CSV table of C-alpha atoms and ligand atoms in Angstrom, one decimal:
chain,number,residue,atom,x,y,z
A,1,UNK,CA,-2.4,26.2,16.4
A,2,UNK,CA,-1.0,23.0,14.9
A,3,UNK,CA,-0.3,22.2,10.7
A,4,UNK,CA,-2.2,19.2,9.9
A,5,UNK,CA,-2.2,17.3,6.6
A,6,UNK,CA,-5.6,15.7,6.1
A,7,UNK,CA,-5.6,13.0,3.3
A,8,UNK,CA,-9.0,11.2,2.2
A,9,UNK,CA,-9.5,8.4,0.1
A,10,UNK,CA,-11.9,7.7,-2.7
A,11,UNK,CA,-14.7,6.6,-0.4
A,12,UNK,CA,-14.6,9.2,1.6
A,13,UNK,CA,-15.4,11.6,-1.5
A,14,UNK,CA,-17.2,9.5,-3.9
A,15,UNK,CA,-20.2,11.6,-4.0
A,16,UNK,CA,-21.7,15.3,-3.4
A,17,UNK,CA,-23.0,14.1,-0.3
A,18,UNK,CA,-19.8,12.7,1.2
A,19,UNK,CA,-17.6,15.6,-0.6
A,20,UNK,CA,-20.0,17.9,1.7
A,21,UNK,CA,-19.6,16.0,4.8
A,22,UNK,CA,-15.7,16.0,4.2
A,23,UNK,CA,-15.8,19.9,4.1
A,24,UNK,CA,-17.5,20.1,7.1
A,25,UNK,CA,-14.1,17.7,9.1
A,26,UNK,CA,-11.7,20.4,7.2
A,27,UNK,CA,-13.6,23.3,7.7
A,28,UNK,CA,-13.3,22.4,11.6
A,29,UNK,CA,-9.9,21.7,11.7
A,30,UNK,CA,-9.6,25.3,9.6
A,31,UNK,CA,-12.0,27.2,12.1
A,32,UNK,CA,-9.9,25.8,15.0
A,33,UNK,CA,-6.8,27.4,14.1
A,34,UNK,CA,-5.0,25.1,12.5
A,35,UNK,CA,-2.7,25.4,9.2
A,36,UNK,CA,-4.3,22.5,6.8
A,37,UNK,CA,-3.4,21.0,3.8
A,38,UNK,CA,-5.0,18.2,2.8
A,39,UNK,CA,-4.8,16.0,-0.1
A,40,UNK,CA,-7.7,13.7,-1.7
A,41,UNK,CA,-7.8,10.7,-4.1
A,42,UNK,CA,-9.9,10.2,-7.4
A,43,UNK,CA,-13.8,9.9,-6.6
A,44,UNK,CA,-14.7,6.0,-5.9
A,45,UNK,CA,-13.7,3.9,-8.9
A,46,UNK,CA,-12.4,6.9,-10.9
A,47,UNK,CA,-9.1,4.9,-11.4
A,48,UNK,CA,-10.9,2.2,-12.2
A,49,UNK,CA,-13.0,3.5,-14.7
A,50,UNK,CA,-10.3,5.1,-16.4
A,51,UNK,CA,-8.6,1.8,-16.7
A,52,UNK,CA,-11.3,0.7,-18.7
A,53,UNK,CA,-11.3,3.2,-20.3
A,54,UNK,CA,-8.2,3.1,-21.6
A,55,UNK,CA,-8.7,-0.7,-22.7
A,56,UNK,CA,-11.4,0.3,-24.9
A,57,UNK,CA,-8.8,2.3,-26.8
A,58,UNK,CA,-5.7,0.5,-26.8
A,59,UNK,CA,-5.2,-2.2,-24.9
A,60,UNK,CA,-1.4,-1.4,-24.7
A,61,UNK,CA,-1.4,2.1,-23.6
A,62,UNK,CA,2.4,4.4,-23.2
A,63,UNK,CA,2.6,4.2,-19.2
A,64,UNK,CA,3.4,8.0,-19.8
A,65,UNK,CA,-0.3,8.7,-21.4
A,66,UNK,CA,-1.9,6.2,-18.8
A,67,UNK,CA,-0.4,8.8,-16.1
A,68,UNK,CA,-2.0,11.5,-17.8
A,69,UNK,CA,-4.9,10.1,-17.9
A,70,UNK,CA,-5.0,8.9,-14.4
A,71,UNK,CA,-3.9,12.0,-12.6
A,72,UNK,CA,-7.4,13.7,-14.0
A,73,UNK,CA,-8.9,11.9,-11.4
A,74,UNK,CA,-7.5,13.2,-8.6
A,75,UNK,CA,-7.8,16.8,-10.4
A,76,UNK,CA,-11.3,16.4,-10.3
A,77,UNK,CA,-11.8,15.8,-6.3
A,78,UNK,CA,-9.6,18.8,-5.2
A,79,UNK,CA,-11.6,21.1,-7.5
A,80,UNK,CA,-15.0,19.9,-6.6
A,81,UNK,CA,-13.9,19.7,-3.0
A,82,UNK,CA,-12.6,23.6,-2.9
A,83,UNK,CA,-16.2,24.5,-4.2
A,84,UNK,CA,-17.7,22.6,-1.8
A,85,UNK,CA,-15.7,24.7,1.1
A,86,UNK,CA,-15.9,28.0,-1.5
A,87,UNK,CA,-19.6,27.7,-0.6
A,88,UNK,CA,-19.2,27.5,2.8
A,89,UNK,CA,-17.4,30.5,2.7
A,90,UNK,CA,-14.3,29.5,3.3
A,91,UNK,CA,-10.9,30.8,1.4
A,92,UNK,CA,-9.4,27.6,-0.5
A,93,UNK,CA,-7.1,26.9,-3.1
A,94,UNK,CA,-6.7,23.3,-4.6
A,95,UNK,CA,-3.2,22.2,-6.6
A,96,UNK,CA,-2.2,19.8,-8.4
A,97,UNK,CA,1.5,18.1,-8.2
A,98,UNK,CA,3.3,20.2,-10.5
A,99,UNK,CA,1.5,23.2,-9.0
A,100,UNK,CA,3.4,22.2,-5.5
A,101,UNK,CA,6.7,21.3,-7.0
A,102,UNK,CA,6.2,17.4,-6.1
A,103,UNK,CA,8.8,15.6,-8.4
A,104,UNK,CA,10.0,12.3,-8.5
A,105,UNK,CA,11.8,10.0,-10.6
A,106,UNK,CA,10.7,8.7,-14.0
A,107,UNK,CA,9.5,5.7,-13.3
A,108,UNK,CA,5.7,5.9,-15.0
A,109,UNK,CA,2.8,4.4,-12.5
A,110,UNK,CA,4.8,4.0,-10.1
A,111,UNK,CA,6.7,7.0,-9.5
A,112,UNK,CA,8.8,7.5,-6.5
A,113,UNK,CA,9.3,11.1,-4.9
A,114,UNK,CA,12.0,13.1,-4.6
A,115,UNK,CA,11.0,16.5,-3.4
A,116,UNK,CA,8.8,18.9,-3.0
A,117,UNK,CA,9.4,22.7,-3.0
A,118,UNK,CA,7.3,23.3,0.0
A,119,UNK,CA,6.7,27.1,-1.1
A,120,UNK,CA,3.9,27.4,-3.0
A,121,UNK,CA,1.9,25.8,0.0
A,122,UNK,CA,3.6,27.9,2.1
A,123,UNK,CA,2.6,30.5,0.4
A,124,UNK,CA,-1.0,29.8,0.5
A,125,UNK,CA,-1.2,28.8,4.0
A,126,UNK,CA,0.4,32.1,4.8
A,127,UNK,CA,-2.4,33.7,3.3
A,128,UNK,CA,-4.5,31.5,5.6
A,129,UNK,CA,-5.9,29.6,3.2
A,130,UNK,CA,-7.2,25.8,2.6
A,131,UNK,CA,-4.9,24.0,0.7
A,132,UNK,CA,-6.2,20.9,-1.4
A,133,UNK,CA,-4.1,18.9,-2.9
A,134,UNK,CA,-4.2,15.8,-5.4
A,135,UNK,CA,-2.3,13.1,-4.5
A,136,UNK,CA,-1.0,10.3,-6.1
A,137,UNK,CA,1.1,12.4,-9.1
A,138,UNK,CA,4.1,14.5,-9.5
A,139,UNK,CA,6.3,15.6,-12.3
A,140,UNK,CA,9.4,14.0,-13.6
A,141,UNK,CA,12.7,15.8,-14.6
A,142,UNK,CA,10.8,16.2,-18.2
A,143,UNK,CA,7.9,17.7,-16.5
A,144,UNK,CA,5.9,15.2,-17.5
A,145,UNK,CA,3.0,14.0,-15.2
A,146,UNK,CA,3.6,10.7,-13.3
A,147,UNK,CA,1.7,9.1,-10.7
A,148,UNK,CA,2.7,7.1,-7.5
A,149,UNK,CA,1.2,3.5,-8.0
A,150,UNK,CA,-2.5,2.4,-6.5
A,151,UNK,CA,-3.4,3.5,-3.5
A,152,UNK,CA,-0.3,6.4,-3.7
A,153,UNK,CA,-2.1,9.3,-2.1
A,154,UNK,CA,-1.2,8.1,0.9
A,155,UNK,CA,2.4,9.0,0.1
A,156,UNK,CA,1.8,12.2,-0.5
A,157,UNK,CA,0.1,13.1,2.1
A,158,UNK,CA,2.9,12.0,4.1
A,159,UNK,CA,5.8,13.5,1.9
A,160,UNK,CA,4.1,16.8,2.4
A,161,UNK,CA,4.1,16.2,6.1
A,162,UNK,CA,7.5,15.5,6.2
A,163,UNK,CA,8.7,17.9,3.9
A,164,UNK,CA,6.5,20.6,5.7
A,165,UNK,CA,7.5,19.2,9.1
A,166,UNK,CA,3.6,19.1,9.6
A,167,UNK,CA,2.7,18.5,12.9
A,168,UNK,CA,0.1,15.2,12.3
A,169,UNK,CA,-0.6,13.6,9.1
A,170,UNK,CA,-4.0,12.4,9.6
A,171,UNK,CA,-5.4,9.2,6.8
A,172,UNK,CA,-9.0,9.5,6.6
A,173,UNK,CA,-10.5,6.5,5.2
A,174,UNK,CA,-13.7,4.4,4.9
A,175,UNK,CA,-13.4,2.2,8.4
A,176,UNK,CA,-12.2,3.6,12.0
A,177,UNK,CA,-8.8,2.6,12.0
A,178,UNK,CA,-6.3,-0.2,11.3
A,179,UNK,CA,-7.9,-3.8,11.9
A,180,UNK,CA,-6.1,-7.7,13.1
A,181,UNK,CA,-7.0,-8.2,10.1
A,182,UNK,CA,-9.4,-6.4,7.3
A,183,UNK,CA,-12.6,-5.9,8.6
A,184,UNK,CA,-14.7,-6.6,5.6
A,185,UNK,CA,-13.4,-10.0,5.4
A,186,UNK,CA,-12.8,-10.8,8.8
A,187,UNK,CA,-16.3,-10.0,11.3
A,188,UNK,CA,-14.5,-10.3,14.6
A,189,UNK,CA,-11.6,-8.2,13.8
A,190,UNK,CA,-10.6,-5.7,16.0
A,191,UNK,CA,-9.4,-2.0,15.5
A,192,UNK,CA,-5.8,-1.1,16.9
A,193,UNK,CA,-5.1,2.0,19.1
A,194,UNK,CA,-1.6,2.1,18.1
A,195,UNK,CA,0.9,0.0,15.9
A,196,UNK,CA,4.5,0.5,15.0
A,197,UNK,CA,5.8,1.9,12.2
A,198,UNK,CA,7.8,-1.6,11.7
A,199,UNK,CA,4.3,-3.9,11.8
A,200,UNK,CA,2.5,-1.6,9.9
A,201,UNK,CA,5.4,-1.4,6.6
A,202,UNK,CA,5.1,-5.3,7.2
A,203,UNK,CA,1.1,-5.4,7.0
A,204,UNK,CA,1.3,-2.6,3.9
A,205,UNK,CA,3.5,-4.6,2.0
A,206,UNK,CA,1.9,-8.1,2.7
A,207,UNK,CA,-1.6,-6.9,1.7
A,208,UNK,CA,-3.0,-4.6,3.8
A,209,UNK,CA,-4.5,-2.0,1.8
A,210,UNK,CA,-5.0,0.4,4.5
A,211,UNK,CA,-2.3,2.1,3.7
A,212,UNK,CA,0.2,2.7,1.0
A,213,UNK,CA,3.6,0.6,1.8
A,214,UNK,CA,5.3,4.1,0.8
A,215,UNK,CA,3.6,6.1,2.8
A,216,UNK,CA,4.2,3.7,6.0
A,217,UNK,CA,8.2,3.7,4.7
A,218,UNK,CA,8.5,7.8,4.6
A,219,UNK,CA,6.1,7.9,7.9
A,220,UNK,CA,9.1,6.1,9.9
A,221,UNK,CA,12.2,7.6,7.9
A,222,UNK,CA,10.9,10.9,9.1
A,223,UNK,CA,9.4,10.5,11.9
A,224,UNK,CA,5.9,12.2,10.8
A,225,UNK,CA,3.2,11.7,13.6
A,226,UNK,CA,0.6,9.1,11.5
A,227,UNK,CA,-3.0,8.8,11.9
A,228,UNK,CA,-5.5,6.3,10.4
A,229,UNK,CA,-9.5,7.0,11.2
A,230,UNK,CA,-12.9,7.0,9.4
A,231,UNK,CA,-14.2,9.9,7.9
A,232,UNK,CA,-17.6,8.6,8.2
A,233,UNK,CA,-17.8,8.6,11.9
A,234,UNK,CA,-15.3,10.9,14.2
A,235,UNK,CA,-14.0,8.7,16.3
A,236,UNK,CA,-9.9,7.7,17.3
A,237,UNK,CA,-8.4,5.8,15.0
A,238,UNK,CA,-5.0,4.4,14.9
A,239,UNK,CA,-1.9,5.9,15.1
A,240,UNK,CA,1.3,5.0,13.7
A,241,UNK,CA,4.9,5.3,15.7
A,242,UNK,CA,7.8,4.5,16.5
A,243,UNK,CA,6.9,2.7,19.9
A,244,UNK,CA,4.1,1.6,20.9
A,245,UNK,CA,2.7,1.0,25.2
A,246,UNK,CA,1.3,-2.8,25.1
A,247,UNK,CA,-1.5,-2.5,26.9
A,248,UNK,CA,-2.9,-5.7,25.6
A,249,UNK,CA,-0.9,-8.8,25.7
A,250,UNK,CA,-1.6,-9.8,21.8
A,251,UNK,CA,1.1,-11.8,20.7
A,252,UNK,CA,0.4,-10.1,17.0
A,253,UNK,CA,-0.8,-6.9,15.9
A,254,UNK,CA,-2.9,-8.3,12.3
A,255,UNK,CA,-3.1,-10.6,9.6
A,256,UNK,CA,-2.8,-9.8,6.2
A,257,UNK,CA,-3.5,-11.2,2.9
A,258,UNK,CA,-2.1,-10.6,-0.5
A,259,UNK,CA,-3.7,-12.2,-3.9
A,260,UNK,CA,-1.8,-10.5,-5.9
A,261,UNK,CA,1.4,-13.8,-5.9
A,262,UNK,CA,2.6,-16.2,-8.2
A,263,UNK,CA,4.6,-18.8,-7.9
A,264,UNK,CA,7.6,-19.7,-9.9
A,265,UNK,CA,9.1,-23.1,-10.1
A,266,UNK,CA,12.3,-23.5,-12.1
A,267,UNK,CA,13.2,-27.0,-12.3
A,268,UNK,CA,15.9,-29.5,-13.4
A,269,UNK,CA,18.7,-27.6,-12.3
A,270,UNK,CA,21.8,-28.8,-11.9
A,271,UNK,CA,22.9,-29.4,-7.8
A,272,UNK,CA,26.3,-27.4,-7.6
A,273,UNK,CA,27.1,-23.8,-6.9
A,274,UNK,CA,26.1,-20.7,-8.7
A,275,UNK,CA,22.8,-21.5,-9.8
A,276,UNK,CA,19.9,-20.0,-7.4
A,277,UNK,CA,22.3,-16.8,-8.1
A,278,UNK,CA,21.8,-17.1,-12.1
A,279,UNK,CA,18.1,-17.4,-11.2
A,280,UNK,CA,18.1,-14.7,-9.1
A,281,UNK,CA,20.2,-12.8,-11.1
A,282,UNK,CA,17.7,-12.8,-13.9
A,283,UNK,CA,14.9,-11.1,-11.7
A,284,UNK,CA,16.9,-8.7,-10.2
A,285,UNK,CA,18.4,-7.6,-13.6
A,286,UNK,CA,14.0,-7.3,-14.5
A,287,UNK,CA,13.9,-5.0,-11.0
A,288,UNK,CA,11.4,-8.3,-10.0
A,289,UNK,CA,10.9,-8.3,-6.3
A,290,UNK,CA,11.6,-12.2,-5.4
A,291,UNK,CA,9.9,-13.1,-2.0
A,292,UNK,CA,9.1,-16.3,-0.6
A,293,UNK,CA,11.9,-18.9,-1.9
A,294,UNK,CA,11.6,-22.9,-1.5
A,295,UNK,CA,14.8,-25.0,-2.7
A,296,UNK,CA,14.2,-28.8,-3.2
A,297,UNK,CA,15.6,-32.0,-4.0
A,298,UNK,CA,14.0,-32.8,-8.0
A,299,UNK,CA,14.7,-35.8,-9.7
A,300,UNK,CA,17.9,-37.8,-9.9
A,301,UNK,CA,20.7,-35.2,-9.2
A,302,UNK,CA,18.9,-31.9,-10.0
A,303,UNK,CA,16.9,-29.3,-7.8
A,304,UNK,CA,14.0,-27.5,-7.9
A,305,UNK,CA,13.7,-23.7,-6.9
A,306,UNK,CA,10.6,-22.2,-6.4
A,307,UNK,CA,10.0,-18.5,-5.0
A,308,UNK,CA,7.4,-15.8,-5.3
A,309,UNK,CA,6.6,-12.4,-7.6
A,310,UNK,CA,4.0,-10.1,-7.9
A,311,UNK,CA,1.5,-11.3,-10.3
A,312,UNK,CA,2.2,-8.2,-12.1
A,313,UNK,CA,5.7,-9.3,-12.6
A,314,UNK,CA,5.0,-13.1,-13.8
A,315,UNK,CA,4.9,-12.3,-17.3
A,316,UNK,CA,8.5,-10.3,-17.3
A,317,UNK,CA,9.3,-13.1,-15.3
A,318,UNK,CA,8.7,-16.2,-17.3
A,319,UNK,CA,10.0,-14.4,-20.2
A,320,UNK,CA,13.0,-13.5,-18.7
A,321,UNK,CA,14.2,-17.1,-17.4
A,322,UNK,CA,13.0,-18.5,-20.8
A,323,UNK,CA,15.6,-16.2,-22.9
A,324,UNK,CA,17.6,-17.2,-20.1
A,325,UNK,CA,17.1,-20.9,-20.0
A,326,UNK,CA,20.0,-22.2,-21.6
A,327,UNK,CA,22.5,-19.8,-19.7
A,328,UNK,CA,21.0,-21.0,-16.2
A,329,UNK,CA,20.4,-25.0,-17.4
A,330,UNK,CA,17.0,-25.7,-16.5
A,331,UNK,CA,14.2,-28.4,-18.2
A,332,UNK,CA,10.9,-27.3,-16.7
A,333,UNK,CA,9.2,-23.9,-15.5
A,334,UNK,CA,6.0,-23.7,-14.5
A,335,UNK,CA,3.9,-21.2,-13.1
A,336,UNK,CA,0.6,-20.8,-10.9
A,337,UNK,CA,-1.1,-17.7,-9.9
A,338,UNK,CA,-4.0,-19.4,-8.0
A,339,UNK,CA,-1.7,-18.8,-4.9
A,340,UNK,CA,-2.2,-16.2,-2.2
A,341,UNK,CA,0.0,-15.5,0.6
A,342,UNK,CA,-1.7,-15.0,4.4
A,343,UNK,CA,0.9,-13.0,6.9
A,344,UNK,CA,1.0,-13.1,10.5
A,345,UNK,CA,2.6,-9.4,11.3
A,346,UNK,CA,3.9,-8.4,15.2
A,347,UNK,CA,7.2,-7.3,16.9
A,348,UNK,CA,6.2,-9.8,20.1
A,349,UNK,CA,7.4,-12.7,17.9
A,350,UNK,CA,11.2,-11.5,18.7
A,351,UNK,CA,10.5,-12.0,22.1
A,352,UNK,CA,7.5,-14.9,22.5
A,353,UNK,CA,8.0,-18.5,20.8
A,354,UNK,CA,5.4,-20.8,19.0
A,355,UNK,CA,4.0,-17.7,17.4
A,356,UNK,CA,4.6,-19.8,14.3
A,357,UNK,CA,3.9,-22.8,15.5
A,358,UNK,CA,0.2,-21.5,16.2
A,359,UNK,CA,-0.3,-20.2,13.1
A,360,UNK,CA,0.3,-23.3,11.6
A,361,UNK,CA,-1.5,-24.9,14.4
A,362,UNK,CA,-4.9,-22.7,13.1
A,363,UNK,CA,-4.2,-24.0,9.1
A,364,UNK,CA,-4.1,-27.7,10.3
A,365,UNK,CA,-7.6,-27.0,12.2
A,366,UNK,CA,-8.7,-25.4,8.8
A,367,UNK,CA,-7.3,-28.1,6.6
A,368,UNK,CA,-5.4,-25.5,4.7
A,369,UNK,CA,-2.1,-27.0,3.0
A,370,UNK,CA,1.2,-24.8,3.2
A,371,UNK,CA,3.3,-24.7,0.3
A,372,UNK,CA,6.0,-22.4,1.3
A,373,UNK,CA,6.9,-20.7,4.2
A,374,UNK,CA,9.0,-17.6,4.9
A,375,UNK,CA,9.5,-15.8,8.2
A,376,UNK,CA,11.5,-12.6,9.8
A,377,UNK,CA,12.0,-11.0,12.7
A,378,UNK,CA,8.3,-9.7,12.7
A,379,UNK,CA,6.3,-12.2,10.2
A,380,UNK,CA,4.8,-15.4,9.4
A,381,UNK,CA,4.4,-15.8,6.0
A,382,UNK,CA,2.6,-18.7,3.9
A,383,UNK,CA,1.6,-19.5,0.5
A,384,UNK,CA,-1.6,-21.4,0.2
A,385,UNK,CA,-4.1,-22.3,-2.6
A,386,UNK,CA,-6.0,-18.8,-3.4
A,387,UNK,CA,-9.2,-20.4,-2.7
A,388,UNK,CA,-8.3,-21.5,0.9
A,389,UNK,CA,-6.8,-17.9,1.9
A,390,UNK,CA,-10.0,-16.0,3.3
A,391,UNK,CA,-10.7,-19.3,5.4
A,392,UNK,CA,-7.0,-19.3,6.4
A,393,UNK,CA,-7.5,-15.9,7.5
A,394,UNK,CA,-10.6,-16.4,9.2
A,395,UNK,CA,-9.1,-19.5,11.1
A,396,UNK,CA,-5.6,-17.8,12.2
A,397,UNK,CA,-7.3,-14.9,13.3
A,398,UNK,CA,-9.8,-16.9,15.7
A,399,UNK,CA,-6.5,-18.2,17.0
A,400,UNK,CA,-4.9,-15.2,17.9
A,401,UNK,CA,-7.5,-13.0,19.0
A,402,UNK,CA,-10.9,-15.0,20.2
B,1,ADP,P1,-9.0,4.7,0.7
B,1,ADP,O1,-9.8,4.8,-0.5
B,1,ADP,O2,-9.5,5.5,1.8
B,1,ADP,O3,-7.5,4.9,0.4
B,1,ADP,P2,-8.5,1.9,0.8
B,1,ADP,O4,-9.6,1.1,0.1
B,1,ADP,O5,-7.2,2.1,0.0
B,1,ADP,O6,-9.2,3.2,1.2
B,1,ADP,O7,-8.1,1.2,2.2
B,1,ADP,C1,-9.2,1.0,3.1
B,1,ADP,C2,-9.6,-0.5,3.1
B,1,ADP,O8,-8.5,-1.3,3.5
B,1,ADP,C3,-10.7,-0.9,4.0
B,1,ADP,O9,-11.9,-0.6,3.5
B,1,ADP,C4,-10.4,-2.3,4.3
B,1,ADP,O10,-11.3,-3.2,3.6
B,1,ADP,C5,-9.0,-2.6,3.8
B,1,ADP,N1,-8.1,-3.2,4.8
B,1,ADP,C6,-7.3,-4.3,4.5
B,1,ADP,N2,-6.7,-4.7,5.6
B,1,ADP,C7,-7.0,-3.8,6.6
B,1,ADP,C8,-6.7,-3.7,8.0
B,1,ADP,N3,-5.8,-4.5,8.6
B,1,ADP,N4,-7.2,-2.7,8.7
B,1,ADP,C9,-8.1,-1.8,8.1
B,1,ADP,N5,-8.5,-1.9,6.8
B,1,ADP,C10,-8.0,-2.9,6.1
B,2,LIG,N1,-6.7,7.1,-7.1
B,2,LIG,C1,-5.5,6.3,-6.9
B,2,LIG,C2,-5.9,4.8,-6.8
B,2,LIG,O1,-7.1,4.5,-6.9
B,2,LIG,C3,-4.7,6.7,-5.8
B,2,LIG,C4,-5.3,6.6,-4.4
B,2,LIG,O2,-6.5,6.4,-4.3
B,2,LIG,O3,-4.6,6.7,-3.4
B,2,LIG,O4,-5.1,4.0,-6.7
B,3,MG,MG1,-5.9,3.7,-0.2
């Protein structure tokens, strides 16, 4: 007898058909002895849809009435999913965030957690029942509904696994596992046994979609045994630790890819002390996550800096350095969102040289131009034109892995 906390995502329960086939994996895990909670996403493009609309509205939606609105999507796939199981005669209960105590801070779309009261599912598995849960929202201190940014059910299936000291925290999603590189883009790429916490938080955040960078995050800090596998076919997946047995000798783990960049260039500054911090300054006073940064020589005796945000950001952004153009001394800003950044992700680059120099190697093959470059201990990262970054991918990866 084991607790497991199942989580599947809007593929896997798009329709009757797959919310029936879904039943049948948690009825097994139920009939088997096991504790089981598990939590689902919205139905397909639920979220989506809902998006839209909301634009057909008011373009300009409260963030607070968009989380009410989006949270009715997940509401919707643990109900239909505990009739689905209530036909099969199993007991079942399905909950929503508030219902399990999940609250977090304030921050509308894109909550972050900072408890749940694990009693209420206690409670219910006591009683040996089938606990569903919908993921991606909580409640904030005004008990008001939030929800935990795109792709956030991931996070709370793995919050409830750590809070519940769950034995497995198992992902169910729509391919078998965690890819080189993402399988719908990439043909050749291949599915991973294992992969450490560390590569996967680097893949999450640089565009991986697989799973929720969150999730990845609270998966280490706790230590909650991680799973990724396909709910379509019941096969082994992937799963996510703290160390992992090379069996292979891959100099990386995946590739990743991540449209969702601008660049920033601020130009004209003046050469002397103190002024990437005013820049800098100015985003972190916005909460704007700065990545990639490039400083150059400019004209005469100025410099350019130019660095990365999320898309999302690049309006808070350019309005920000505007207001603050006079304070920071700059003549020119421009920006360009037809950027995309392609990641090379893998803990052997500590130990193994011209990782990078390979990667680059790949992009001169594919006649892709680099226009920045970051790296860590783990990653490679570039910023290329967005309509070179699938072949980028395509070309690195054939590198690495053919
Ligand atoms: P879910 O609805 O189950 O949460 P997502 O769409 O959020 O599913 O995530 C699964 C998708 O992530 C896959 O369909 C795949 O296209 C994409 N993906 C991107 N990179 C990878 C990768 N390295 N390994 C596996 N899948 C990836
Ligand atoms: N339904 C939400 C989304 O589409 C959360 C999730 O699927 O994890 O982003
Ligand atoms: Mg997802």
């Amino acid at each position: 007898m084991a607790f497991i906390v199942q989580k599947f995502g809007g593929s896997s329960v798009a329709n009757a058909e797959r919310i029936r086939r879904v039943a049948g994996i948690i009825a097994d895990t139920y009939v088997d002895d096991n504790d089981v909670v598990v939590v689902l996403s919205a139905q397909g493009d639920t979220t989506d849809d809902l998006i839209e609309k909301a634009k057909e509205i008011n373009p300009n939606p409260s963030k607070r009435e968009m989380d009410m609105l989006l949270s009715t999507g997940e509401q919707m796939s643990v109900a239909l999913m505990a009739m689905a199981l209530e036909k099969m005669g199993l007991p079942v209960v399905s909950l929503t965030g508030w219902q399990i105590g999940l609250s977090t801070n304030s921050e509308y779309g894109s909550a972050r957690i900072k408890k749940i009261a694990g009693d209420r599912i206690r409670t219910e598995l006591d009683r040996r029942r089938i606990v569903l849960v919908a993921g991606f929202q909580g409640i904030n201190k005004y008990d008001d509904i939030t929800t935990l940014g795109r792709g956030g059910s991931d996070t709370t299936a793995v919050a409830i696994a750590a809070a519940m000291h769950a034995d497995l925290c198992q992902i169910y999603t729509d391919v078998e596992g965690v890819f080189t590189s993402d399988p719908r883009k990439v043909p050749n790429a291949r599915k991973l046994d294992e992969i450490t916490y560390d590569e996967m938080l680097e893949l999450a955040s640089l565009g991986a979609q697989v799973l929720h960078n969150r999730s990845v995050e609270m998966a280490k800090r706790y230590g909650v045994n991680l799973e990724v596998l396909s709910s379509f076919e019941r096969k082994p997946g992937t799963k996510v630790k703290e160390v992992t047995k090379k069996v292979e000798q891959t100099k990386i783990s995946g590739i990743a890819k991540d449209t969702n960049v601008a660049r920033i260039a601020v130009m004209g500054l003046k050469d002397v002390p103190g002024i990437a911090f005013k820049v800098f300054q100015v985003m972190a006073k916005k909460k704007i996550n700065v990545d990639i940064i490039l400083q150059s020589i400019g004209r005469g005796d100025t410099q350019d800096i130019s660095f990365t945000v999320p898309q999302s950001d690049t309006e808070t952004a350019r309005a920000a350095l505007l207001e603050a153009q006079e304070a920071i001394g700059f003549s020119d800003l421009s920006v360009d969102e037809s950027v995309a950044k392609v990641s090379i992700v893998g803990a052997g680059m500590m130990t193994s040289s011209g990782i990078a120099a390979l990667m680059f190697e790949a992009l001169y093959d594919a006649k892709v131009n680099i226009q920045m470059i970051s790296t860590s201990e783990i990653k490679v990262s570039v910023l290329v034109d967005e309509k070179d970054a699938d072949r980028a991918v395509t070309a690195i990866h054939s590198k690495f892995f053919d």
